[in-house]
Amino acid sequence: MTVAVAPTLAPTRSRLRPGDVLRVGSLGLRSRRLRTSLSTLGVAIGIAAMVGVLGLSASSQADLNSKIKALGTNLLEVAPGQGFGRGTGTLPDTAVAMTGRIGPVTAVSSLTTVTATVRRTDQIDVGITNGIGVFAADPGLLDTLHAKLADGKFLDAATAQYPAVVLGATAAQKLGITSVGDGLRVYIADKWFDVIGIMQPVAAAPGLDRAAVVGLVTAETYIVGAAIAPATIYVRTADGATDAVSGVLASTINPATPEEVQVSRPSDALAAQQAASTAFTSLFLGLGAVALLVGGIGIANVMVIAVIERRTEIGLRRALGATKAHIRRQFLTEAVLLAGAGGLVGVVLGAIVTAIYANTQHWQVVIPPVAILGGLVAAVIIGGIAGLYPAARAARLPPTEALRSN
Amino acid sequence: MTAALEIVDVVKTYPGEPPVVALDTVSLRVDQGEMVGIVGPSGSGKTTLLHIIGTLDRPTSGEVLLAGVATANMSDRQLSAVRSQLLGFVFQQFFLLDGMTALDNVANGLLYRGVAPSQRRKEAAEALERVGLGNRMHHVPSKLSGGERQRVAIARAIVNRPAIVLADEPTGNLDTKSGVAVMDLVRDLHSEGNTVIIITHDRELASSLPRRISMRDGRVESDERDVQVETEMAAS
Ligand SMILES: Nc1ncnc2c1ncn2[C@@H]1O[C@H](COP(=O)(O)OP(=O)(O)O)[C@@H](O)[C@H]1O
Ligand SMILES: [Mg+2]
């Protein structure tokens, strides 16, 4: 018998349009909604954890950054040296004046605790202090600390000598004072003080939030009855000169025993906090990766089951002309869509968690685009890997066997 | 007349202990436009034969020629192309996809030819009209009767205008009345010039066909042509 060996019997190859790959690949997901949503859960949780961690870390970093910015890295805090045999607990009386003579110092102010109680009226028991402390300061403190007022005025040359007081944000709240009104007074150490201002929270010196601030002279005259040696000095320097100033401060303030003077930079503590949160981030990212891995295994598992369940569909598609590659593509697409959907849900969840938590912390919400994009890409890659084996298995299935299994 | 199909000395052995010889040296020629019934008891090799004719399986030895072209050296991809363009299958269990309408099920018959979705649907609608289900297009299979489902499956098998329609016991899951309707439809396909190979274990049904091939234990027992039926069908 002679056979004409025509190179092709079918004029064209089997062909599945790209749009149809998507359509065919999403069929199984659309028709098995519950299973689809359950099997995306693992990936969703993993991605949510990662996006949430990255978002929270970015939000907290942004918050610390803005705090550092508000504080300024050119602010120095000078305190008496601490520990046994380290002096009197105060700085020399000349400390402020001496510090002011250092060239690059742009502002210097002292802040000193005074032992006294603050009460709303003289009728209230002395024992009820509301945790409010009294501080003596000079009028320059507000500017030196870059602090802001919520209402009223800060001390000036005149009011720093009279019984006038500026309240910290928390202190005002505790005393039930929301604004500075005419004739509004509080009772400090058996005297009435006019409330002339309320401060906003002070990043540089959080202790001030619970404080009633009076002028240095006022404190000496009306409360202590003696000269007050400064306990803390805040120093603002020209930009770039902070280290230099920091180096000479101790010996300028106390040339005889400079070791009794301790100089620190408040922004350093925040910077250290920033570094610490990075370490935490890596830990949680690792946990997210584990959840993602488990999610990927879950998807592979669900896909293997789907391939077994849908043998006849596979056989039918082969009979309709699908190539092995078409079948492989269908199930790979399904796995990728499954994981991608999980990734999408995870990104949204992670963003919501970030927003909620950041709001409770009064941080601005920052979700890095790289976390969103990375989350989606990671999910798609996980889906691709998870789908590899089930898709290969579906493609290998002999059509006759697939069609008989019913 | 050109041979739509020719198989020569086909043997199919399924491996196992002991191996099953499902087809034992089967040779067969079907001309274009013929309608052939394959009958025989269960396990006689009918489905195996249909799968081999339909390029879903390869013979252990022997040759399968479609439209005069040998398929033995074709790759899996080439065979897939042959199925998508030259063959239409109808199965006893219908094999419709539950998640989609009758129309989309039929349109799947053109899916692997790269036909655009709108064109697929248009041709699917025509095929459904042709099998008398123009009013059921948007029903999902679970809302159709058995007979209707099989007619949807037939529409899917013919939507790509195949050279050969292969049907494996298409009435096996149907009640008598639906079965008759489906057979009438298959006869219509034949009278329109289609080549049809239909497996049935229903002797009565088979006796109404112009050509019957009887199988037993993997061999062709008899191959009869019924001239009277042939002329009757040609006249109708
Ligand atoms: N995949 C397989 N593996 C082993 N034996 C098989 C397989 N498929 C079919 N057979 C055997 O081949 C023979 C022919 O089967 P089949 O072609 O389905 O017959 P029919 O369709 O006439 O009932 C039967 O004995 C059957 O058990
Ligand atoms: Mg059979």
PDB file of C-alpha atoms in Angstrom, chain A residues 1-17 20 23-24 27 30-31 312-313 315-324 326-327 330 398-404 406, chain B residues 6 8 14 47-48 51 56-57 63 65-71 74 76-78 80-86 89 91 93-95 97 99-100 108-109 111-117 120 156:
ATOM      1  CA  MET A   1       0.000   0.000   0.000  1.00  0.00           C
ATOM      2  CA  THR A   2       1.355   3.423  -0.821  1.00  0.00           C
ATOM      3  CA  VAL A   3       0.954   6.200   1.631  1.00  0.00           C
ATOM      4  CA  ALA A   4       1.262   9.830   0.679  1.00  0.00           C
ATOM      5  CA  VAL A   5       3.441  11.256   3.402  1.00  0.00           C
ATOM      6  CA  ALA A   6       1.984  14.691   3.690  1.00  0.00           C
ATOM      7  CA  PRO A   7       3.940  16.689   6.260  1.00  0.00           C
ATOM      8  CA  THR A   8       0.795  17.975   7.929  1.00  0.00           C
ATOM      9  CA  LEU A   9      -2.672  16.609   8.017  1.00  0.00           C
ATOM     10  CA  ALA A  10      -4.130  19.502   9.917  1.00  0.00           C
ATOM     11  CA  PRO A  11      -3.585  22.787   8.089  1.00  0.00           C
ATOM     12  CA  THR A  12      -2.761  24.736  11.249  1.00  0.00           C
ATOM     13  CA  ARG A  13      -1.616  24.019  14.758  1.00  0.00           C
ATOM     14  CA  SER A  14      -3.858  23.919  17.795  1.00  0.00           C
ATOM     15  CA  ARG A  15      -3.964  27.367  19.270  1.00  0.00           C
ATOM     16  CA  LEU A  16      -5.276  28.868  22.505  1.00  0.00           C
ATOM     17  CA  ARG A  17      -5.560  32.656  22.582  1.00  0.00           C
ATOM     18  CA  ASP A  20      -8.683  32.291  26.546  1.00  0.00           C
ATOM     19  CA  ARG A  23     -10.672  32.488  30.841  1.00  0.00           C
ATOM     20  CA  VAL A  24      -9.955  28.764  30.961  1.00  0.00           C
ATOM     21  CA  LEU A  27     -12.963  28.575  35.273  1.00  0.00           C
ATOM     22  CA  ARG A  30     -15.203  30.606  39.530  1.00  0.00           C
ATOM     23  CA  SER A  31     -17.045  27.343  39.823  1.00  0.00           C
ATOM     24  CA  THR A 312     -12.610  14.003  32.512  1.00  0.00           C
ATOM     25  CA  GLU A 313     -12.441  17.725  31.798  1.00  0.00           C
ATOM     26  CA  GLY A 315      -9.620  14.325  28.660  1.00  0.00           C
ATOM     27  CA  LEU A 316     -12.410  16.270  27.007  1.00  0.00           C
ATOM     28  CA  ARG A 317     -10.148  19.246  26.332  1.00  0.00           C
ATOM     29  CA  ARG A 318      -7.557  16.937  24.795  1.00  0.00           C
ATOM     30  CA  ALA A 319     -10.291  15.472  22.577  1.00  0.00           C
ATOM     31  CA  LEU A 320     -11.266  18.998  21.553  1.00  0.00           C
ATOM     32  CA  GLY A 321      -7.691  19.576  20.434  1.00  0.00           C
ATOM     33  CA  ALA A 322      -5.863  20.935  23.473  1.00  0.00           C
ATOM     34  CA  THR A 323      -2.146  20.170  23.467  1.00  0.00           C
ATOM     35  CA  LYS A 324      -0.279  19.133  26.593  1.00  0.00           C
ATOM     36  CA  HIS A 326      -2.475  24.073  26.743  1.00  0.00           C
ATOM     37  CA  ILE A 327      -3.476  21.860  29.657  1.00  0.00           C
ATOM     38  CA  GLN A 330      -4.534  26.152  32.166  1.00  0.00           C
ATOM     39  CA  PRO A 398      -3.219  10.280  28.899  1.00  0.00           C
ATOM     40  CA  PRO A 399      -6.466  11.468  27.292  1.00  0.00           C
ATOM     41  CA  THR A 400      -7.930   7.992  27.045  1.00  0.00           C
ATOM     42  CA  GLU A 401      -7.416   7.349  30.724  1.00  0.00           C
ATOM     43  CA  ALA A 402      -8.960  10.723  31.539  1.00  0.00           C
ATOM     44  CA  LEU A 403     -12.015   9.920  29.434  1.00  0.00           C
ATOM     45  CA  ARG A 404     -12.515   6.436  30.830  1.00  0.00           C
ATOM     46  CA  ASN A 406     -16.095   8.020  34.914  1.00  0.00           C
TER      47      ASN A 406
ATOM     48  CA  GLU B   6      -8.073   3.653   7.030  1.00  0.00           C
ATOM     49  CA  VAL B   8      -4.239  -1.401   8.829  1.00  0.00           C
ATOM     50  CA  TYR B  14      -2.687  -2.810  27.435  1.00  0.00           C
ATOM     51  CA  THR B  47     -13.977   2.210  22.706  1.00  0.00           C
ATOM     52  CA  THR B  48     -10.319   1.342  22.258  1.00  0.00           C
ATOM     53  CA  HIS B  51      -9.844   6.219  20.664  1.00  0.00           C
ATOM     54  CA  LEU B  56      -6.447   9.934  21.433  1.00  0.00           C
ATOM     55  CA  ASP B  57      -4.332   6.816  21.703  1.00  0.00           C
ATOM     56  CA  GLU B  63      -1.186   2.041  10.917  1.00  0.00           C
ATOM     57  CA  LEU B  65      -4.406   6.951   8.199  1.00  0.00           C
ATOM     58  CA  LEU B  66      -6.705   9.933   8.236  1.00  0.00           C
ATOM     59  CA  ALA B  67      -7.621  11.355   4.816  1.00  0.00           C
ATOM     60  CA  GLY B  68      -4.814   9.211   3.454  1.00  0.00           C
ATOM     61  CA  VAL B  69      -2.172  10.610   5.807  1.00  0.00           C
ATOM     62  CA  ALA B  70      -0.303   8.332   8.227  1.00  0.00           C
ATOM     63  CA  THR B  71      -0.461   9.504  11.829  1.00  0.00           C
ATOM     64  CA  MET B  74       3.025  12.724  14.217  1.00  0.00           C
ATOM     65  CA  ASP B  76       1.439  14.835  20.244  1.00  0.00           C
ATOM     66  CA  ARG B  77       1.030  18.449  19.210  1.00  0.00           C
ATOM     67  CA  GLN B  78       0.268  17.553  15.627  1.00  0.00           C
ATOM     68  CA  SER B  80      -3.930  17.651  18.905  1.00  0.00           C
ATOM     69  CA  ALA B  81      -4.213  19.834  15.821  1.00  0.00           C
ATOM     70  CA  VAL B  82      -5.793  16.945  13.918  1.00  0.00           C
ATOM     71  CA  ARG B  83      -8.394  16.536  16.654  1.00  0.00           C
ATOM     72  CA  SER B  84      -9.164  20.233  16.818  1.00  0.00           C
ATOM     73  CA  GLN B  85      -9.683  20.509  13.074  1.00  0.00           C
ATOM     74  CA  LEU B  86     -10.693  17.164  11.601  1.00  0.00           C
ATOM     75  CA  PHE B  89     -16.253  13.463  19.518  1.00  0.00           C
ATOM     76  CA  PHE B  91     -19.332  10.524  24.444  1.00  0.00           C
ATOM     77  CA  GLN B  93     -21.408  10.632  29.425  1.00  0.00           C
ATOM     78  CA  PHE B  94     -21.746  13.877  27.423  1.00  0.00           C
ATOM     79  CA  PHE B  95     -18.770  15.469  29.248  1.00  0.00           C
ATOM     80  CA  LEU B  97     -18.639  21.437  31.698  1.00  0.00           C
ATOM     81  CA  GLY B  99     -19.776  25.843  35.106  1.00  0.00           C
ATOM     82  CA  MET B 100     -20.849  27.230  31.747  1.00  0.00           C
ATOM     83  CA  ASN B 108     -15.394  25.117  23.387  1.00  0.00           C
ATOM     84  CA  GLY B 109     -15.389  23.007  20.223  1.00  0.00           C
ATOM     85  CA  LEU B 111     -11.491  26.948  21.623  1.00  0.00           C
ATOM     86  CA  TYR B 112      -8.275  25.223  20.592  1.00  0.00           C
ATOM     87  CA  ARG B 113      -8.418  26.488  17.038  1.00  0.00           C
ATOM     88  CA  GLY B 114      -7.700  30.013  18.212  1.00  0.00           C
ATOM     89  CA  VAL B 115     -11.062  31.315  16.993  1.00  0.00           C
ATOM     90  CA  ALA B 116     -12.037  34.649  18.569  1.00  0.00           C
ATOM     91  CA  PRO B 117     -14.639  34.388  21.358  1.00  0.00           C
ATOM     92  CA  ARG B 120     -16.947  31.006  18.558  1.00  0.00           C
ATOM     93  CA  ARG B 156     -19.984  20.830  20.198  1.00  0.00           C
TER      94      ARG B 156
END
